[in-house]
Coordinates of C-alpha atoms in Angstrom, one line a residue:
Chain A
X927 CA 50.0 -57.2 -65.3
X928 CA 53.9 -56.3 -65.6
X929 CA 53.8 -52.9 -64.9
X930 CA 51.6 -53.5 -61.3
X931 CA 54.2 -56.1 -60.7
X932 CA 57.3 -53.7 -61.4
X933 CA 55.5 -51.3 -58.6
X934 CA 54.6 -53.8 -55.6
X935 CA 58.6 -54.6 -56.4
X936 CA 59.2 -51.1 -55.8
X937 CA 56.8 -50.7 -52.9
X938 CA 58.6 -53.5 -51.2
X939 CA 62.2 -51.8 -52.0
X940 CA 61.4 -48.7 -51.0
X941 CA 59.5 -50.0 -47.6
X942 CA 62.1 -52.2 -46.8
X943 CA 65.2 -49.2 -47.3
X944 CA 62.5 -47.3 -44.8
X945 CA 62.2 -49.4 -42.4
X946 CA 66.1 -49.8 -42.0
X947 CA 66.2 -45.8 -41.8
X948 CA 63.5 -45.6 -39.2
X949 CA 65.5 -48.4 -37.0
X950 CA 68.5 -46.6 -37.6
X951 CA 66.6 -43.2 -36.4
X952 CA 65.1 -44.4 -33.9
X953 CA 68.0 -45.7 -32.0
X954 CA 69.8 -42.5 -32.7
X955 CA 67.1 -40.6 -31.3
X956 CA 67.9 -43.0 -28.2
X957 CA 70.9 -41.5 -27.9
X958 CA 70.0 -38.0 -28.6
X959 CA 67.3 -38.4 -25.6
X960 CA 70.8 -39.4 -23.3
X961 CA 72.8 -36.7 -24.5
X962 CA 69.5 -34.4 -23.3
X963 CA 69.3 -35.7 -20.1
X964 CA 73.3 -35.5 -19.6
X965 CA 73.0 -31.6 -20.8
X966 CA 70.0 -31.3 -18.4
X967 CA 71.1 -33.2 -15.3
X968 CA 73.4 -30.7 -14.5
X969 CA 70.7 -28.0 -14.9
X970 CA 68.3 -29.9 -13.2
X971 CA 70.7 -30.5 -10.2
X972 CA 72.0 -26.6 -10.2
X973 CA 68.3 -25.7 -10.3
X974 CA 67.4 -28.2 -6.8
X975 CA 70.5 -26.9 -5.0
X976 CA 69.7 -23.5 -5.7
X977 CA 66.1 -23.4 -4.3
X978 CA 67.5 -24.9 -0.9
X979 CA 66.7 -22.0 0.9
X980 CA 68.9 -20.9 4.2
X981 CA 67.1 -18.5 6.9
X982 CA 69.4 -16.2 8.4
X983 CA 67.5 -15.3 12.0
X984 CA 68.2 -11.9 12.9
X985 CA 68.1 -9.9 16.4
X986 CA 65.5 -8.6 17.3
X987 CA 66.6 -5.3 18.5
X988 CA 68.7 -4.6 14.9
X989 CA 67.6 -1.6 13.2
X990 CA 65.9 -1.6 9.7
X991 CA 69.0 0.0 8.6
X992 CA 71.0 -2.1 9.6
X993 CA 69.0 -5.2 8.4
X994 CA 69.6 -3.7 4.8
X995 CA 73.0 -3.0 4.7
X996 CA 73.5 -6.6 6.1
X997 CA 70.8 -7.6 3.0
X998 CA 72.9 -5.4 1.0
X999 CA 76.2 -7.1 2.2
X1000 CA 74.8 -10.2 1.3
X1001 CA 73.6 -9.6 -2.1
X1002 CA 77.4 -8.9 -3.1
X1003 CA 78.5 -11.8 -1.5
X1004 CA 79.6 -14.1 -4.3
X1005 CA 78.2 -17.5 -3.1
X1006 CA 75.0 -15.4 -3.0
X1007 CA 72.0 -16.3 -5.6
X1008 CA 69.2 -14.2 -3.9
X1009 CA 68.2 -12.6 -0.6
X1010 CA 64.7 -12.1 0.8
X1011 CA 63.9 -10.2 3.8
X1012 CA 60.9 -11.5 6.2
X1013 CA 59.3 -9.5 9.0
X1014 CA 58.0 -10.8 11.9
X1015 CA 54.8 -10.1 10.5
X1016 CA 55.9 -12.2 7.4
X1017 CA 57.0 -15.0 9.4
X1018 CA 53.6 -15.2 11.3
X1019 CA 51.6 -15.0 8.2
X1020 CA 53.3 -18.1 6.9
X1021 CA 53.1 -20.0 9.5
X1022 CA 49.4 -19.7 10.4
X1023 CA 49.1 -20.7 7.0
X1024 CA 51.1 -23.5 7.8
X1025 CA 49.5 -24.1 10.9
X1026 CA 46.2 -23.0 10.3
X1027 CA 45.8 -22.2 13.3
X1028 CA 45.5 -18.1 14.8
X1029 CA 48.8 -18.6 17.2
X1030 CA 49.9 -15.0 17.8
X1031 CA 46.4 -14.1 18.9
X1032 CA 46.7 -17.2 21.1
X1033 CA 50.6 -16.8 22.6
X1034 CA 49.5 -12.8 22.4
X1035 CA 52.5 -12.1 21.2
X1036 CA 54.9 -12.7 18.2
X1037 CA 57.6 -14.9 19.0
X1038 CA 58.8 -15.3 15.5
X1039 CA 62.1 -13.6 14.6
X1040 CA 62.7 -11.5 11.5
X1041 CA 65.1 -13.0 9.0
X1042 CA 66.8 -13.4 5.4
X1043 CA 66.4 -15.7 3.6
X1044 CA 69.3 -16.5 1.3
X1045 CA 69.3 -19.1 -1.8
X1046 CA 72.9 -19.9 -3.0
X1047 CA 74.6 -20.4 -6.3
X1048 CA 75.0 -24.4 -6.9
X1049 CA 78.7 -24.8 -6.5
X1050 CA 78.1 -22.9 -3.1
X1051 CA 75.6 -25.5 -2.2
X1052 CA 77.4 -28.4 -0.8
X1053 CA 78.1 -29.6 3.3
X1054 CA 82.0 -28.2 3.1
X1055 CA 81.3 -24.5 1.4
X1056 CA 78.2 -23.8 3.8
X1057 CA 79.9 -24.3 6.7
X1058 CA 82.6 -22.0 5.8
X1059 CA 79.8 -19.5 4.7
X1060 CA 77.9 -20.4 7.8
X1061 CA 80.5 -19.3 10.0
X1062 CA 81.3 -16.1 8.2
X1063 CA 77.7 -15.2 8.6
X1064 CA 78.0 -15.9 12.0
X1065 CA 80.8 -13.2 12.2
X1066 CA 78.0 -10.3 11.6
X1067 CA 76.6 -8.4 14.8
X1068 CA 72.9 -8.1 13.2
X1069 CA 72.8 -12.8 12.9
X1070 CA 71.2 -14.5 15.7
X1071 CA 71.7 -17.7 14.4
X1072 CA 71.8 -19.3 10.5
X1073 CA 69.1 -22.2 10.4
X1074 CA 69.3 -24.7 7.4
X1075 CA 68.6 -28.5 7.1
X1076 CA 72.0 -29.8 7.5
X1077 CA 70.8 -33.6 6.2
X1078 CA 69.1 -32.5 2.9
X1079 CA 72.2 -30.1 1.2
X1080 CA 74.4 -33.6 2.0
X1081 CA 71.4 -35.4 0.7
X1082 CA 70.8 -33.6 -2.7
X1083 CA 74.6 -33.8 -3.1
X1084 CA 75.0 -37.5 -2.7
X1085 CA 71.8 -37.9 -4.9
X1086 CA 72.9 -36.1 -7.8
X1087 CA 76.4 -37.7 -7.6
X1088 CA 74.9 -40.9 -8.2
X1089 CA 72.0 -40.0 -10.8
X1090 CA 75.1 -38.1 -12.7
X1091 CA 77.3 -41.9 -12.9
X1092 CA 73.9 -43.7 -13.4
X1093 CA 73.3 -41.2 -16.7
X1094 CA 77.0 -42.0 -17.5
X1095 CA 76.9 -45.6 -17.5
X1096 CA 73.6 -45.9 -19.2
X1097 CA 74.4 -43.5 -22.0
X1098 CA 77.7 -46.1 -22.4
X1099 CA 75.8 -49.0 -22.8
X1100 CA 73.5 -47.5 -25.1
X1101 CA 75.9 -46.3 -26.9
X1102 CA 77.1 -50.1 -27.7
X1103 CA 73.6 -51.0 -28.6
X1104 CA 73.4 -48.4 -30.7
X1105 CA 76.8 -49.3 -32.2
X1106 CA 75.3 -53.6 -32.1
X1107 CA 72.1 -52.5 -33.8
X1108 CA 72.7 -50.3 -36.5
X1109 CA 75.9 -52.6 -37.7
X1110 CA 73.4 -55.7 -37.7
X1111 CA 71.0 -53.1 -40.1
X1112 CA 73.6 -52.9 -42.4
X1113 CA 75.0 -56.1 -42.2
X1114 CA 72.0 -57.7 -43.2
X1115 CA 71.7 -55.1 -46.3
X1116 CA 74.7 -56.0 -47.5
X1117 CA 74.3 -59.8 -46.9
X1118 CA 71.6 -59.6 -49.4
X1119 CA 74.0 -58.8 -51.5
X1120 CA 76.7 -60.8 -51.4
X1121 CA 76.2 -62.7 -54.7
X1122 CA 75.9 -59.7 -56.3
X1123 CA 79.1 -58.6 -54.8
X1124 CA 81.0 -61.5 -56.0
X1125 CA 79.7 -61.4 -59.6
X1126 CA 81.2 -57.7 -59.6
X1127 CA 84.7 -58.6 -58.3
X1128 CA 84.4 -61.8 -61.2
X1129 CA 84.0 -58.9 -63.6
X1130 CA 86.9 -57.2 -62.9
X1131 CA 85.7 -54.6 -60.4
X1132 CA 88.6 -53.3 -57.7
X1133 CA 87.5 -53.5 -54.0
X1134 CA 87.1 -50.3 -53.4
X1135 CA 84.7 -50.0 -56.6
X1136 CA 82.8 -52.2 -55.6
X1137 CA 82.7 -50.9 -51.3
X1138 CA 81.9 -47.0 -52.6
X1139 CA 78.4 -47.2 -53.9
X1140 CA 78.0 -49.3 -50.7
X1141 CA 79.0 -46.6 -48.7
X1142 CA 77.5 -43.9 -50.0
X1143 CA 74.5 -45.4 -49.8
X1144 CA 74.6 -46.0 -46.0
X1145 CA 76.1 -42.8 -45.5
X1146 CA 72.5 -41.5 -47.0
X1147 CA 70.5 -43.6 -44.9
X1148 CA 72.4 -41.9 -41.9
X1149 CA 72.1 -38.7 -42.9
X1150 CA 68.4 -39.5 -43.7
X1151 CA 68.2 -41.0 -40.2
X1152 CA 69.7 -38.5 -38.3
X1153 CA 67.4 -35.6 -39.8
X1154 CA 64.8 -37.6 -38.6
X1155 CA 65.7 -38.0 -34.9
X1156 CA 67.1 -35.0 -34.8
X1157 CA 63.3 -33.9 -35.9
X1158 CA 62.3 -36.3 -32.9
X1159 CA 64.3 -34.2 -30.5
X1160 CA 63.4 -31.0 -31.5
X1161 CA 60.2 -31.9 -31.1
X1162 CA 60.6 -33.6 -27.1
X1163 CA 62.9 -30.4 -26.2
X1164 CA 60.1 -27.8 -27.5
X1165 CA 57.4 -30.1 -25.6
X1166 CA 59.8 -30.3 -22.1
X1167 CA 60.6 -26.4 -22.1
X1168 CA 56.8 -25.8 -22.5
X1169 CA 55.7 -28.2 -19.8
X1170 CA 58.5 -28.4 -17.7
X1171 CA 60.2 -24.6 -17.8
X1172 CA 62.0 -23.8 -15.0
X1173 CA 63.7 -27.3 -14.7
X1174 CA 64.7 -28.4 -18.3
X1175 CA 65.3 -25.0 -19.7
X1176 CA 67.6 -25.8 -23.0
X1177 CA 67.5 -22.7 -24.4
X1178 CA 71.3 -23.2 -25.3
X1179 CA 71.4 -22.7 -28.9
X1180 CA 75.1 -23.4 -28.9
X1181 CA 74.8 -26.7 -27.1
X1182 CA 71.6 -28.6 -28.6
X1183 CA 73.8 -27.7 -31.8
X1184 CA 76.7 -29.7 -30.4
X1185 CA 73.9 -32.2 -29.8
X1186 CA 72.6 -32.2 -32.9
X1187 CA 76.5 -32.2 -34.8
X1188 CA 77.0 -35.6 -33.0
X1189 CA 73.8 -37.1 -33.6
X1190 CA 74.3 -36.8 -37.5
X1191 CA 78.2 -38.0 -36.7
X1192 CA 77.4 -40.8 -35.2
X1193 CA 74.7 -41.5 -37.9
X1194 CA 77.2 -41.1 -40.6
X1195 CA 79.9 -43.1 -38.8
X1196 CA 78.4 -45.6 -37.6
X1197 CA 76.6 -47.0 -40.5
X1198 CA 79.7 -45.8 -43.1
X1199 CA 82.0 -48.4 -40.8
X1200 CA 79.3 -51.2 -40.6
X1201 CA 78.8 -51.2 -44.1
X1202 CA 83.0 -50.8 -44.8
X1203 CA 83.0 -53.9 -42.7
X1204 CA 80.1 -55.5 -43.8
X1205 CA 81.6 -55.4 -47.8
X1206 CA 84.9 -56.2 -46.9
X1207 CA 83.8 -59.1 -45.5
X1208 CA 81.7 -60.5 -48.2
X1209 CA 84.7 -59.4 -50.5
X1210 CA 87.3 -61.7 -48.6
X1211 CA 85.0 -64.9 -48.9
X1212 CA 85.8 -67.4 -51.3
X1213 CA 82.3 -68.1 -53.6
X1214 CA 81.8 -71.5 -52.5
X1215 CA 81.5 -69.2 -48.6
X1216 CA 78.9 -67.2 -49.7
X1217 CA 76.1 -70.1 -49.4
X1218 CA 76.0 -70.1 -46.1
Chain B
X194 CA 105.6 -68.0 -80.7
X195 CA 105.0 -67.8 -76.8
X196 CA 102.7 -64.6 -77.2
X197 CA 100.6 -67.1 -79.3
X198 CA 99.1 -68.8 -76.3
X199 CA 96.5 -66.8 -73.9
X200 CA 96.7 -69.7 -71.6
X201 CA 99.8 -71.7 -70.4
X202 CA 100.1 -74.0 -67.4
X203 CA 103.1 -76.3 -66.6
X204 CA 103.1 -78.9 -63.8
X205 CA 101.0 -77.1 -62.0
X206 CA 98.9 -78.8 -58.9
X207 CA 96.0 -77.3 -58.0
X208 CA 94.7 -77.5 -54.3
X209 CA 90.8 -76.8 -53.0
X210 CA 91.2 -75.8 -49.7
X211 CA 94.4 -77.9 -49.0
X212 CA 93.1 -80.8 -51.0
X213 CA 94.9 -81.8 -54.1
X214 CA 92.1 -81.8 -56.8
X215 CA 94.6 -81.7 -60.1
X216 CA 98.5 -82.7 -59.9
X217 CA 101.0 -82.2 -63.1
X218 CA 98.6 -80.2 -65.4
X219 CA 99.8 -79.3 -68.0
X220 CA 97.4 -76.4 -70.8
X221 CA 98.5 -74.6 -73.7
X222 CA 95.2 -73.0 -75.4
X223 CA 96.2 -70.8 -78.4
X224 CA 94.3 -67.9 -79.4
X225 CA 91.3 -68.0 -81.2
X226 CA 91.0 -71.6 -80.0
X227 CA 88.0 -73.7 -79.2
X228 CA 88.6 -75.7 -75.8
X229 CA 85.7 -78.1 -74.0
X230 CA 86.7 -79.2 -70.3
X231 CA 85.1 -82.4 -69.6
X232 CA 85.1 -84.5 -66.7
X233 CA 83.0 -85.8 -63.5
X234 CA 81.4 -83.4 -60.9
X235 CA 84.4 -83.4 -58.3
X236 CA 86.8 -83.7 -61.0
X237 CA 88.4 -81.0 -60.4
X238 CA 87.3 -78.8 -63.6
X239 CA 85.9 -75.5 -61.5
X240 CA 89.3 -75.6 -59.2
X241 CA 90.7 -75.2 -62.9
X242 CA 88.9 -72.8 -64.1
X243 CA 89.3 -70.8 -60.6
X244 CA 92.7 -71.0 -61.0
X245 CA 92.3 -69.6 -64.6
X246 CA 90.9 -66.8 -63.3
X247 CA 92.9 -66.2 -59.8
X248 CA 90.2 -67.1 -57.8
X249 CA 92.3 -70.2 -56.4
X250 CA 96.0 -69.0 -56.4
X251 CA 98.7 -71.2 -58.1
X252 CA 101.2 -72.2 -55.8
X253 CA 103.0 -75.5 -57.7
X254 CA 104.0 -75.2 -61.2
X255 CA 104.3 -72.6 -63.9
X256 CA 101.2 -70.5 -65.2
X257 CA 100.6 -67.5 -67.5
X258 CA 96.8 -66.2 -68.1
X259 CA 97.2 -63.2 -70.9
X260 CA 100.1 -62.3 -69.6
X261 CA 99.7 -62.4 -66.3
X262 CA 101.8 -64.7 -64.0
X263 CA 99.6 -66.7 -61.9
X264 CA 102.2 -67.4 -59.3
X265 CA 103.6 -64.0 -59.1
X266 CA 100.5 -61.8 -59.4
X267 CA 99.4 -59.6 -56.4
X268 CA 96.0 -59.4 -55.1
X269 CA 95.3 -55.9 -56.6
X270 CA 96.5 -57.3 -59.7
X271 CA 93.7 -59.7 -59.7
X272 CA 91.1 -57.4 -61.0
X273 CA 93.6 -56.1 -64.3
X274 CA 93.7 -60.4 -64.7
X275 CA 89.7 -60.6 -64.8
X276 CA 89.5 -57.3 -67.3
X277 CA 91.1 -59.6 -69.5
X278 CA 89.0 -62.6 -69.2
X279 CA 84.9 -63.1 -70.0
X280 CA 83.4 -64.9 -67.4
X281 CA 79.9 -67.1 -68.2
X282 CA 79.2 -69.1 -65.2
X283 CA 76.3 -71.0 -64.3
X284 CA 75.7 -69.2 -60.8
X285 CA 77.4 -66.1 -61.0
X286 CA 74.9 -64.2 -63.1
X287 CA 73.4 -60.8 -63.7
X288 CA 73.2 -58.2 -60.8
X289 CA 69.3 -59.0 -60.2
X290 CA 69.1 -55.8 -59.0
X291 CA 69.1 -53.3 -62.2
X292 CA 68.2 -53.4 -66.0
X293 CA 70.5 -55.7 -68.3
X294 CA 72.0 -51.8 -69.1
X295 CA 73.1 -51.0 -65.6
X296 CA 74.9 -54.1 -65.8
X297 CA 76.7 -54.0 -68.7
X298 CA 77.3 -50.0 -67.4
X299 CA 78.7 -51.6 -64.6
X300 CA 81.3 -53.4 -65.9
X301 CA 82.5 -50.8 -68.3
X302 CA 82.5 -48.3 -64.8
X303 CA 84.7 -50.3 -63.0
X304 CA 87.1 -50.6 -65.7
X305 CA 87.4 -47.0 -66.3
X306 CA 85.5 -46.3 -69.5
X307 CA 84.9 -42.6 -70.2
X308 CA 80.9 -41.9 -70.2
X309 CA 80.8 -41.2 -73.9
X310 CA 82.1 -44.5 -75.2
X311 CA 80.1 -46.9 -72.4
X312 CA 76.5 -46.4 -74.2
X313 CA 78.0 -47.5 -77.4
X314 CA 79.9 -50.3 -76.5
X315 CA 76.8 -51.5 -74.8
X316 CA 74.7 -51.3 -78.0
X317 CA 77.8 -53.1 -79.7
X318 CA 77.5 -55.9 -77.4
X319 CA 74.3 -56.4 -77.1
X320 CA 73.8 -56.0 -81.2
X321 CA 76.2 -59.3 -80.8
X322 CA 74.3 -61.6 -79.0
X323 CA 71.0 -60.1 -80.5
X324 CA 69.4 -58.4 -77.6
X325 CA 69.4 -54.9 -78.2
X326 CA 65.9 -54.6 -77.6
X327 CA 65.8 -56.0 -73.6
X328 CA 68.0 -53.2 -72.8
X329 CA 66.3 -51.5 -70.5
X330 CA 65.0 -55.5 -69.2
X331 CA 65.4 -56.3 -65.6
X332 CA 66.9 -59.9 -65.3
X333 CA 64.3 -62.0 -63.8
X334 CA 62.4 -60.8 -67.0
X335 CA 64.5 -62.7 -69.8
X336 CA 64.6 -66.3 -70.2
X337 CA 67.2 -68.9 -69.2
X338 CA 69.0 -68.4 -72.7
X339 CA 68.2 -64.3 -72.9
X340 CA 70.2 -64.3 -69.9
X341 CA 72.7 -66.4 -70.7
X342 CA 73.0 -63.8 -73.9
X343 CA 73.2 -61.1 -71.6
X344 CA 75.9 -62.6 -69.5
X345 CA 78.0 -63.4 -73.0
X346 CA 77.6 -59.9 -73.7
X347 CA 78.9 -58.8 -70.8
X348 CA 82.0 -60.7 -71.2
X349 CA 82.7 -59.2 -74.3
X350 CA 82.6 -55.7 -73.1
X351 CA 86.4 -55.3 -72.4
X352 CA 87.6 -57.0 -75.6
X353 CA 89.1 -60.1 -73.3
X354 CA 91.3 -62.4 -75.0
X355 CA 89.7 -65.7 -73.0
X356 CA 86.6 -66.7 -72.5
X357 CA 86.0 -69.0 -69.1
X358 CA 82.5 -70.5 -69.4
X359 CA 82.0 -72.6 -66.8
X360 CA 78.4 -75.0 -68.2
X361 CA 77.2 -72.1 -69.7
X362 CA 74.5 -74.6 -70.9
X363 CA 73.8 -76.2 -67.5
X364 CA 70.0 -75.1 -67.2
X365 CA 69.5 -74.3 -70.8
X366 CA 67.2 -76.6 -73.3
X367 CA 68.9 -77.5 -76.6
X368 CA 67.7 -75.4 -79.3
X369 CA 69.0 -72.5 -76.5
X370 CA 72.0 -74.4 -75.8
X371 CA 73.0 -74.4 -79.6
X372 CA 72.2 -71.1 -80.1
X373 CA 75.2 -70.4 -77.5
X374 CA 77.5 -72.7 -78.9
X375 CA 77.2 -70.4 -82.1
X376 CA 77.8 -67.5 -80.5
X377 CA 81.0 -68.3 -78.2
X378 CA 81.8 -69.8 -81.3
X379 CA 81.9 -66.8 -83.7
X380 CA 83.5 -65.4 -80.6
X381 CA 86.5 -67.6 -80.9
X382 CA 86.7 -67.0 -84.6
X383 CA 87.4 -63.2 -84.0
X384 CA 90.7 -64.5 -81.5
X385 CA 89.3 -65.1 -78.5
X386 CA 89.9 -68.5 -76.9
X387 CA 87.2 -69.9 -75.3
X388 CA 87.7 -72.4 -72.5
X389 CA 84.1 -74.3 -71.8
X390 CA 83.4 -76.9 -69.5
X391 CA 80.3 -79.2 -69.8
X392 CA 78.3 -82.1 -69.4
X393 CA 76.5 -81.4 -72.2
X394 CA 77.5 -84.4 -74.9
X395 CA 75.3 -83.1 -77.8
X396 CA 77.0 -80.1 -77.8
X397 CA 80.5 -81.5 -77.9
X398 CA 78.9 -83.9 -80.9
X399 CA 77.6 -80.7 -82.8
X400 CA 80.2 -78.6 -82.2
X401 CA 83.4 -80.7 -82.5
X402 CA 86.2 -79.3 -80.8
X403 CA 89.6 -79.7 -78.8
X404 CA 88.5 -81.5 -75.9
X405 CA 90.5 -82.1 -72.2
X406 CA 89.1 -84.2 -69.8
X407 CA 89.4 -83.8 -66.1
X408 CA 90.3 -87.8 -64.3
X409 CA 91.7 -89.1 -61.5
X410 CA 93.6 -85.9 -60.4
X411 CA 94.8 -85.4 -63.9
X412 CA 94.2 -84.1 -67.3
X413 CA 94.2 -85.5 -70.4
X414 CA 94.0 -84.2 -74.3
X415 CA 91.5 -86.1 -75.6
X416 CA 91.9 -85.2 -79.1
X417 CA 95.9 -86.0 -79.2
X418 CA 95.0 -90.0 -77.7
X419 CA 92.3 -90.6 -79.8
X420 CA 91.6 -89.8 -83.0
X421 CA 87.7 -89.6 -83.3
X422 CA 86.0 -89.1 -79.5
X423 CA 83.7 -91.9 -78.8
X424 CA 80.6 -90.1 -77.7
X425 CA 79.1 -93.4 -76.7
X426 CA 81.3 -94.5 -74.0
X427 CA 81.8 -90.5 -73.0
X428 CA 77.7 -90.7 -72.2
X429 CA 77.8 -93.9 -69.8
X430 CA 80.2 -91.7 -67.3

């Protein structure tokens, strides 16, 4: 009988220390989700404003050469991501596609004119720099006009303003839940322990004797936690770069490691101050206290 | 002459939470002396005992505990205070969470024994109050009185000169019970004094000693009123 006893005992030991390291893990793999999307929001926004695509319509009496020197002029130009040049022919193809409908054979003629089309770098991409650039391009003797939807670049930039103080706020406040949570794991540890924290300060134990094995012991389960969501992570990122390459592309060693450093720091802190806390406290009370 | 007390208390009052539980006590207890604290529930002997121990600060009177002065003593002096005194008290028992040898290991860690002397000091103990073989027992698998032992044997681990057992036979049947009175008694004989207090009558019949009894907000010597205790009126209380 006593040696099936002594194991459930264990069982139930072990099962409850994993289930305060899962809780703790799982809420730091909360925040290691936030500190993803922060990373990738500004990715994800550089990567919309970059594929807002500006057509510069050209005469249609420039020569080839010309159109290429003007592409090449472009192409240096430092607000300039990437060029493409459409001929007329280009331009009609697309649009019967779009259309679906034979138009040049019906008009019997091409009024479509030939053009480059020019994506921008992101911090290019907003309503005060295009302007500028618009009017610079303007200045060129092959541009007819420059053609781009005005409402959308303000749009996308008011848009990603907002998602970018939504992220920050919600990334605070779960910060503080995580901060709540994790404290109320490790209060409750130590609660169950308080008697056994007063008999060691009746045998003569100093504080801090008694707080260390405490702390070490939560500073384990942190560690042990982190690893864990940290695993967790590892494990959405590889899934999001797979399914979702172009837009969430985290292929910044250097900066998921940064992630990573403060997931296990925040691990470690956080449950090393609850428990500090959580022992001092019981180590204040007077014993008659502790019944409550 | 004064180094021959561990415990001396003059006109103290001792409070419990702001309410005056003992006024004008006055203690000696010499060493190697046998002491039974007697008295009501309420009466004021735990606040006593607490104060023994600085678990209730003295803040009237005059008090030395082995050494120590109660009045002046800082808060990180209070664990050097307790490495002096054994403590056997009803509640306060065995870390429930490791074998009776982490708990005696324990003890002798937070008082800074080097590793090589801990393992036999703990046999030395333990060959005292004739438990050597539970050591490697969790608590919840002795009895009442094994426990008890254990908690005896634990006190003994620094060598303290007092012994503060607060009804150290409070859940203990009296075969048990006697058994302990024998061994805080051989305790005593080796210089130790033992302060005990109890409600346990056939004890204090058995085991004749010095007895003080906690009434009214005061003490009294029992053995310097009368000359032989009458255990009959002591039981109607």
């Amino acid at each position: 009988m006593k040696p099936k006893r002594d194991k459930s005992i264990i069982r139930r030991l072990v099962s409850s220390y994993i289930t305060t390291v899962i809780s703790i893990s799982l809420v730091l793999f909360m925040l290691g989700l936030i500190g993803i999307l922060a990373l990738s929001s500004k990715r994800l926004s550089d990567y919309v404003k970059e594929n807002i695509s500006f057509s510069v319509f050209l005469k249609d009496d420039v020569k080839d050469a010309d159109i290429l020197r003007l592409q090449k002029n472009l192409d240096a130009a430092p607000y300039v991501k990437s060029t493409l040049f459409i001929t007329k022919d280009m331009a009609a193809d697309q649009l019967k596609k779009d259309l679906g409908e034979e138009f040049v054979e019906y008009l019997e003629y091409n009024p479509l004119p030939q053009a480059i089309e020019v994506k921008y770098y992101a911090e290019y991409a907003n309503p005060d720099s295009i302007v500028i650039i618009e009017r610079e391009l303007k200045q060129f003797p092959q541009v007819s006009e420059v053609y781009y939807q005005k409402n959308l670049v303000s749009l996308i930039n008011d848009n990603v303003n907002k998602i970018s103080l939504i992220v920050l706020v919600f990334s605070i406040l779960l910060l503080i839940v995580a901060i709540a949570l994790i404290n109320n794991t490790m209060r409750l540890s130590v609660y169950s322990k308080r008697f056994n924290i007063k008999t060691m300060q009746l045998v003569g134990a100093t504080k801090s004797f008694i707080r260390w094995p405490f702390i070490k012991a939560s500073v384990f389960q942190g560690i042990f936690a982190a690893v864990i969501a940290i695993a967790l992570l590892s494990a959405v990122i590889s899934v999001a770069e797979r399914e979702l390459d172009n837009i969430i592309s985290l292929n910044d060693f250097s900066l998921i490691g940064v992630l990573f450093g403060i997931v296990i720091l925040l691990g470690v802190l956080i449950t090393a101050l609850s428990s500090y806390f959580a022992v001092s406290r019981y180590l204040r009370l007077k014993s008659s206290e502790l019944y409550f | 002459m004064e180094e021959n007390y561990t415990v001396q208390i003059e006109n103290a009052n001792i409070y419990q939470q702001d309410e005056k539980v003992l006024s004008e006590v006055n203690l000696k207890i010499k060493k190697g002396e046998f002491v039974y604290l007697i008295g009501r529930v309420g009466s004021g002997k735990s606040s006593l005992i607490n104060t023994l121990y600085g678990e209730i600060l003295l803040t009237e009177g005059e008090g030395t505990v082995c050494d120590f002065n109660l009045k002046k003593i800082k808060k990180r002096e209070i664990p050097m205070l307790r490495r002096k005194i054994g403590v056997v008290f009803q509640d306060f028992q065995l870390l429930t969470d490791r074998t009776v040898y982490a708990n005696l290991k324990f003890v002798l860690k937070a008082t800074g024994w080097k590793n090589e002397d801990i393992d036999k000091r703990i046999a030395e103990v333990l060959e005292n109050v004739g438990l050597i073989d539970k050591i490697k027992r969790m608590p919840h698998e002795l009895s009442g009185g094994e426990q008890q032992r254990v908690v005896i044997a634990r006190a003994l681990l620094n060598h303290p000169e007092l012994i503060l057992a607060d009804e150290p036979t409070g859940h203990l049947d009296p075969e048990t019970s006697e058994g302990i009175l024998n061994l805080l008694t051989e305790i005593s004989k080796t210089g130790c004094s033992v302060l005990m207090a109890t409600h346990n009558y056939t004890v204090l019949k058995k085991f004749p000693n010095r007895t003080i009894k906690c009434e009214e907000a005061k003490i009294t010597d029992l053995s310097e009123t009368v000359a032989a205790i009458d255990f009959d009126s002591l039981k109607e209380d």
